Amino acid sequence: MSSLQFVDLNSSRNLIILGFSLFLGLMIPGWMSDNPGAIKTGSSEVDQILTVLLSTHMFVGGFIGFLLDNTIPGTRQERGLLHMDRQHVVSDTPDVVDHYGFPWGNATLEKLTCTRYLPFCPTFRPKGNMPCGKSDESEDDIDTQL
């Protein structure tokens, strides 16, 4: 919820995403508890996994929010990503890797270029994950709007 401070809450897009996420995060697990055994895929293991996931309020709300935020078009500023990019400081000093890196396998992560796009990896580069290295709006435009 703390990351909502960077999101444009005057945008109907963001209000719809937030509302649907909260609503379905409350309704689907309630429906699952009222209708036990409603999921029948033919595999008892898959049925159990889906039942547990759909009965968890945080998972349902988070997944719906993730799905809607990444499928409904919106600018980087509207989504709060520009402010988050400015807040994320990338440092190449060795102590950052020592303190925030994984206990082992950091050399392998450095070799894999795909880990630059995963925000939970110490090799994450926030400017490298934008398509073609461009954003929706230039930083000068955003600074004048703030």
PDB file of C-alpha atoms in Angstrom:
ATOM      1  CA  MET A   1       0.000   0.000   0.000  1.00  0.00           C
ATOM      2  CA  SER A   2       2.917   2.363   0.588  1.00  0.00           C
ATOM      3  CA  SER A   3       3.752   2.405  -3.126  1.00  0.00           C
ATOM      4  CA  LEU A   4       0.346   3.988  -3.814  1.00  0.00           C
ATOM      5  CA  GLN A   5       1.872   7.330  -2.814  1.00  0.00           C
ATOM      6  CA  PHE A   6       3.646   7.425  -6.180  1.00  0.00           C
ATOM      7  CA  VAL A   7       0.584   6.422  -8.238  1.00  0.00           C
ATOM      8  CA  ASP A   8      -1.780   8.993  -9.764  1.00  0.00           C
ATOM      9  CA  LEU A   9      -4.947   8.315  -7.768  1.00  0.00           C
ATOM     10  CA  ASN A  10      -6.862  10.912  -9.802  1.00  0.00           C
ATOM     11  CA  SER A  11      -6.646   8.569 -12.784  1.00  0.00           C
ATOM     12  CA  SER A  12      -9.751   6.491 -13.429  1.00  0.00           C
ATOM     13  CA  ARG A  13      -7.484   3.706 -14.728  1.00  0.00           C
ATOM     14  CA  ASN A  14      -5.737   3.383 -11.376  1.00  0.00           C
ATOM     15  CA  LEU A  15      -8.948   3.678  -9.364  1.00  0.00           C
ATOM     16  CA  ILE A  16     -10.550   0.886 -11.404  1.00  0.00           C
ATOM     17  CA  ILE A  17      -7.495  -1.349 -10.915  1.00  0.00           C
ATOM     18  CA  LEU A  18      -7.400  -0.657  -7.179  1.00  0.00           C
ATOM     19  CA  GLY A  19     -11.150  -1.142  -6.773  1.00  0.00           C
ATOM     20  CA  PHE A  20     -11.332  -4.374  -8.740  1.00  0.00           C
ATOM     21  CA  SER A  21      -8.310  -5.769  -6.901  1.00  0.00           C
ATOM     22  CA  LEU A  22      -9.796  -5.037  -3.494  1.00  0.00           C
ATOM     23  CA  PHE A  23     -13.286  -6.198  -4.467  1.00  0.00           C
ATOM     24  CA  LEU A  24     -12.225  -9.472  -6.091  1.00  0.00           C
ATOM     25  CA  GLY A  25      -9.644 -10.057  -3.343  1.00  0.00           C
ATOM     26  CA  LEU A  26     -12.535 -10.120  -0.895  1.00  0.00           C
ATOM     27  CA  MET A  27     -15.183 -11.811  -3.028  1.00  0.00           C
ATOM     28  CA  ILE A  28     -13.400 -14.755  -4.668  1.00  0.00           C
ATOM     29  CA  PRO A  29     -12.012 -16.257  -1.408  1.00  0.00           C
ATOM     30  CA  GLY A  30     -15.477 -15.851   0.157  1.00  0.00           C
ATOM     31  CA  TRP A  31     -17.041 -17.661  -2.770  1.00  0.00           C
ATOM     32  CA  MET A  32     -14.427 -20.398  -2.488  1.00  0.00           C
ATOM     33  CA  SER A  33     -15.293 -20.958   1.195  1.00  0.00           C
ATOM     34  CA  ASP A  34     -19.026 -21.085   0.365  1.00  0.00           C
ATOM     35  CA  ASN A  35     -18.480 -23.556  -2.504  1.00  0.00           C
ATOM     36  CA  PRO A  36     -15.894 -26.148  -1.441  1.00  0.00           C
ATOM     37  CA  GLY A  37     -14.967 -28.539  -4.199  1.00  0.00           C
ATOM     38  CA  ALA A  38     -16.080 -26.151  -6.936  1.00  0.00           C
ATOM     39  CA  ILE A  39     -12.809 -26.566  -8.819  1.00  0.00           C
ATOM     40  CA  LYS A  40     -12.612 -29.858 -10.675  1.00  0.00           C
ATOM     41  CA  THR A  41      -9.807 -29.990 -13.224  1.00  0.00           C
ATOM     42  CA  GLY A  42      -9.420 -33.764 -13.201  1.00  0.00           C
ATOM     43  CA  SER A  43      -6.194 -33.654 -11.205  1.00  0.00           C
ATOM     44  CA  SER A  44      -6.504 -33.578  -7.430  1.00  0.00           C
ATOM     45  CA  GLU A  45      -3.114 -31.847  -7.051  1.00  0.00           C
ATOM     46  CA  VAL A  46      -4.067 -29.009  -9.424  1.00  0.00           C
ATOM     47  CA  ASP A  47      -7.460 -28.742  -7.694  1.00  0.00           C
ATOM     48  CA  GLN A  48      -5.759 -28.339  -4.313  1.00  0.00           C
ATOM     49  CA  ILE A  49      -3.266 -25.759  -5.611  1.00  0.00           C
ATOM     50  CA  LEU A  50      -5.963 -23.660  -7.256  1.00  0.00           C
ATOM     51  CA  THR A  51      -8.232 -23.945  -4.214  1.00  0.00           C
ATOM     52  CA  VAL A  52      -5.491 -22.745  -1.856  1.00  0.00           C
ATOM     53  CA  LEU A  53      -4.475 -19.894  -4.149  1.00  0.00           C
ATOM     54  CA  LEU A  54      -8.035 -18.725  -4.810  1.00  0.00           C
ATOM     55  CA  SER A  55      -8.856 -18.937  -1.082  1.00  0.00           C
ATOM     56  CA  THR A  56      -6.016 -16.553  -0.170  1.00  0.00           C
ATOM     57  CA  HIS A  57      -7.165 -12.931  -0.098  1.00  0.00           C
ATOM     58  CA  MET A  58      -3.691 -11.457  -0.610  1.00  0.00           C
ATOM     59  CA  PHE A  59      -2.916 -13.657  -3.597  1.00  0.00           C
ATOM     60  CA  VAL A  60      -6.201 -12.954  -5.379  1.00  0.00           C
ATOM     61  CA  GLY A  61      -6.025  -9.193  -4.831  1.00  0.00           C
ATOM     62  CA  GLY A  62      -2.343  -8.996  -5.722  1.00  0.00           C
ATOM     63  CA  PHE A  63      -2.676 -11.145  -8.814  1.00  0.00           C
ATOM     64  CA  ILE A  64      -5.698  -9.212 -10.109  1.00  0.00           C
ATOM     65  CA  GLY A  65      -3.863  -5.926  -9.483  1.00  0.00           C
ATOM     66  CA  PHE A  66      -0.735  -7.229 -11.228  1.00  0.00           C
ATOM     67  CA  LEU A  67      -2.737  -8.505 -14.180  1.00  0.00           C
ATOM     68  CA  LEU A  68      -4.780  -5.334 -14.645  1.00  0.00           C
ATOM     69  CA  ASP A  69      -1.852  -2.952 -14.106  1.00  0.00           C
ATOM     70  CA  ASN A  70       0.187  -4.709 -16.762  1.00  0.00           C
ATOM     71  CA  THR A  71      -2.623  -5.084 -19.314  1.00  0.00           C
ATOM     72  CA  ILE A  72      -4.511  -1.764 -19.103  1.00  0.00           C
ATOM     73  CA  PRO A  73      -2.459   0.905 -20.905  1.00  0.00           C
ATOM     74  CA  GLY A  74      -1.103   3.767 -18.825  1.00  0.00           C
ATOM     75  CA  THR A  75       1.842   6.158 -18.844  1.00  0.00           C
ATOM     76  CA  ARG A  76       4.881   5.546 -16.667  1.00  0.00           C
ATOM     77  CA  GLN A  77       4.034   8.668 -14.686  1.00  0.00           C
ATOM     78  CA  GLU A  78       0.433   7.553 -14.156  1.00  0.00           C
ATOM     79  CA  ARG A  79       1.646   4.183 -12.896  1.00  0.00           C
ATOM     80  CA  GLY A  80       4.205   5.816 -10.565  1.00  0.00           C
ATOM     81  CA  LEU A  81       7.155   4.174 -12.273  1.00  0.00           C
ATOM     82  CA  LEU A  82       9.069   7.364 -13.059  1.00  0.00           C
ATOM     83  CA  HIS A  83       9.196   8.379  -9.431  1.00  0.00           C
ATOM     84  CA  MET A  84      10.204   4.861  -8.426  1.00  0.00           C
ATOM     85  CA  ASP A  85      13.012   4.896 -11.020  1.00  0.00           C
ATOM     86  CA  ARG A  86      14.348   8.143  -9.550  1.00  0.00           C
ATOM     87  CA  GLN A  87      14.199   6.705  -6.046  1.00  0.00           C
ATOM     88  CA  HIS A  88      16.051   3.534  -7.003  1.00  0.00           C
ATOM     89  CA  VAL A  89      19.745   4.284  -6.680  1.00  0.00           C
ATOM     90  CA  VAL A  90      22.108   1.946  -8.461  1.00  0.00           C
ATOM     91  CA  SER A  91      25.561   1.789  -7.004  1.00  0.00           C
ATOM     92  CA  ASP A  92      28.518  -0.152  -8.329  1.00  0.00           C
ATOM     93  CA  THR A  93      30.518  -0.081  -5.124  1.00  0.00           C
ATOM     94  CA  PRO A  94      31.682  -3.503  -3.940  1.00  0.00           C
ATOM     95  CA  ASP A  95      30.005  -3.222  -0.529  1.00  0.00           C
ATOM     96  CA  VAL A  96      26.552  -3.112  -2.137  1.00  0.00           C
ATOM     97  CA  VAL A  97      27.049  -6.575  -3.628  1.00  0.00           C
ATOM     98  CA  ASP A  98      28.521  -7.832  -0.342  1.00  0.00           C
ATOM     99  CA  HIS A  99      25.580  -6.609   1.721  1.00  0.00           C
ATOM    100  CA  TYR A 100      22.665  -6.991  -0.676  1.00  0.00           C
ATOM    101  CA  GLY A 101      23.824  -9.780  -2.962  1.00  0.00           C
ATOM    102  CA  PHE A 102      22.910 -13.407  -2.674  1.00  0.00           C
ATOM    103  CA  PRO A 103      25.123 -15.548  -0.420  1.00  0.00           C
ATOM    104  CA  TRP A 104      26.452 -17.472  -3.427  1.00  0.00           C
ATOM    105  CA  GLY A 105      26.137 -17.414  -7.209  1.00  0.00           C
ATOM    106  CA  ASN A 106      26.670 -13.669  -7.771  1.00  0.00           C
ATOM    107  CA  ALA A 107      29.272 -14.317 -10.463  1.00  0.00           C
ATOM    108  CA  THR A 108      26.765 -16.431 -12.373  1.00  0.00           C
ATOM    109  CA  LEU A 109      24.119 -13.724 -12.060  1.00  0.00           C
ATOM    110  CA  GLU A 110      26.525 -11.166 -13.525  1.00  0.00           C
ATOM    111  CA  LYS A 111      26.982 -13.384 -16.606  1.00  0.00           C
ATOM    112  CA  LEU A 112      23.240 -13.796 -17.192  1.00  0.00           C
ATOM    113  CA  THR A 113      21.959 -10.662 -18.907  1.00  0.00           C
ATOM    114  CA  CYS A 114      18.324 -11.524 -18.186  1.00  0.00           C
ATOM    115  CA  THR A 115      18.856 -10.870 -14.453  1.00  0.00           C
ATOM    116  CA  ARG A 116      19.194  -7.154 -15.216  1.00  0.00           C
ATOM    117  CA  TYR A 117      15.421  -7.137 -15.751  1.00  0.00           C
ATOM    118  CA  LEU A 118      14.477  -8.838 -12.445  1.00  0.00           C
ATOM    119  CA  PRO A 119      13.982  -6.263  -9.682  1.00  0.00           C
ATOM    120  CA  PHE A 120      14.806  -8.720  -6.885  1.00  0.00           C
ATOM    121  CA  CYS A 121      18.288  -9.492  -8.292  1.00  0.00           C
ATOM    122  CA  PRO A 122      21.328  -7.461  -7.230  1.00  0.00           C
ATOM    123  CA  THR A 123      22.204  -7.021 -10.928  1.00  0.00           C
ATOM    124  CA  PHE A 124      18.920  -5.150 -11.635  1.00  0.00           C
ATOM    125  CA  ARG A 125      19.357  -1.959 -13.668  1.00  0.00           C
ATOM    126  CA  PRO A 126      16.165   0.153 -13.650  1.00  0.00           C
ATOM    127  CA  LYS A 127      16.998   2.152 -16.776  1.00  0.00           C
ATOM    128  CA  GLY A 128      17.829  -1.017 -18.699  1.00  0.00           C
ATOM    129  CA  ASN A 129      14.328  -2.440 -18.444  1.00  0.00           C
ATOM    130  CA  MET A 130      12.574   0.244 -20.494  1.00  0.00           C
ATOM    131  CA  PRO A 131      11.823  -0.644 -24.107  1.00  0.00           C
ATOM    132  CA  CYS A 132      14.503   0.847 -26.368  1.00  0.00           C
ATOM    133  CA  GLY A 133      15.851   2.814 -23.374  1.00  0.00           C
ATOM    134  CA  LYS A 134      13.063   5.400 -23.699  1.00  0.00           C
ATOM    135  CA  SER A 135      10.315   6.498 -21.359  1.00  0.00           C
ATOM    136  CA  ASP A 136       6.890   7.911 -22.126  1.00  0.00           C
ATOM    137  CA  GLU A 137       7.925  11.396 -21.074  1.00  0.00           C
ATOM    138  CA  SER A 138      11.268  13.080 -20.632  1.00  0.00           C
ATOM    139  CA  GLU A 139      12.486  13.850 -17.118  1.00  0.00           C
ATOM    140  CA  ASP A 140      12.428  17.589 -17.852  1.00  0.00           C
ATOM    141  CA  ASP A 141       8.696  17.416 -18.579  1.00  0.00           C
ATOM    142  CA  ILE A 142       8.087  15.518 -15.373  1.00  0.00           C
ATOM    143  CA  ASP A 143      10.138  17.881 -13.215  1.00  0.00           C
ATOM    144  CA  THR A 144       8.108  20.830 -14.485  1.00  0.00           C
ATOM    145  CA  GLN A 145       4.851  18.986 -13.748  1.00  0.00           C
ATOM    146  CA  LEU A 146       5.858  18.196 -10.167  1.00  0.00           C
TER     147      LEU A 146
END
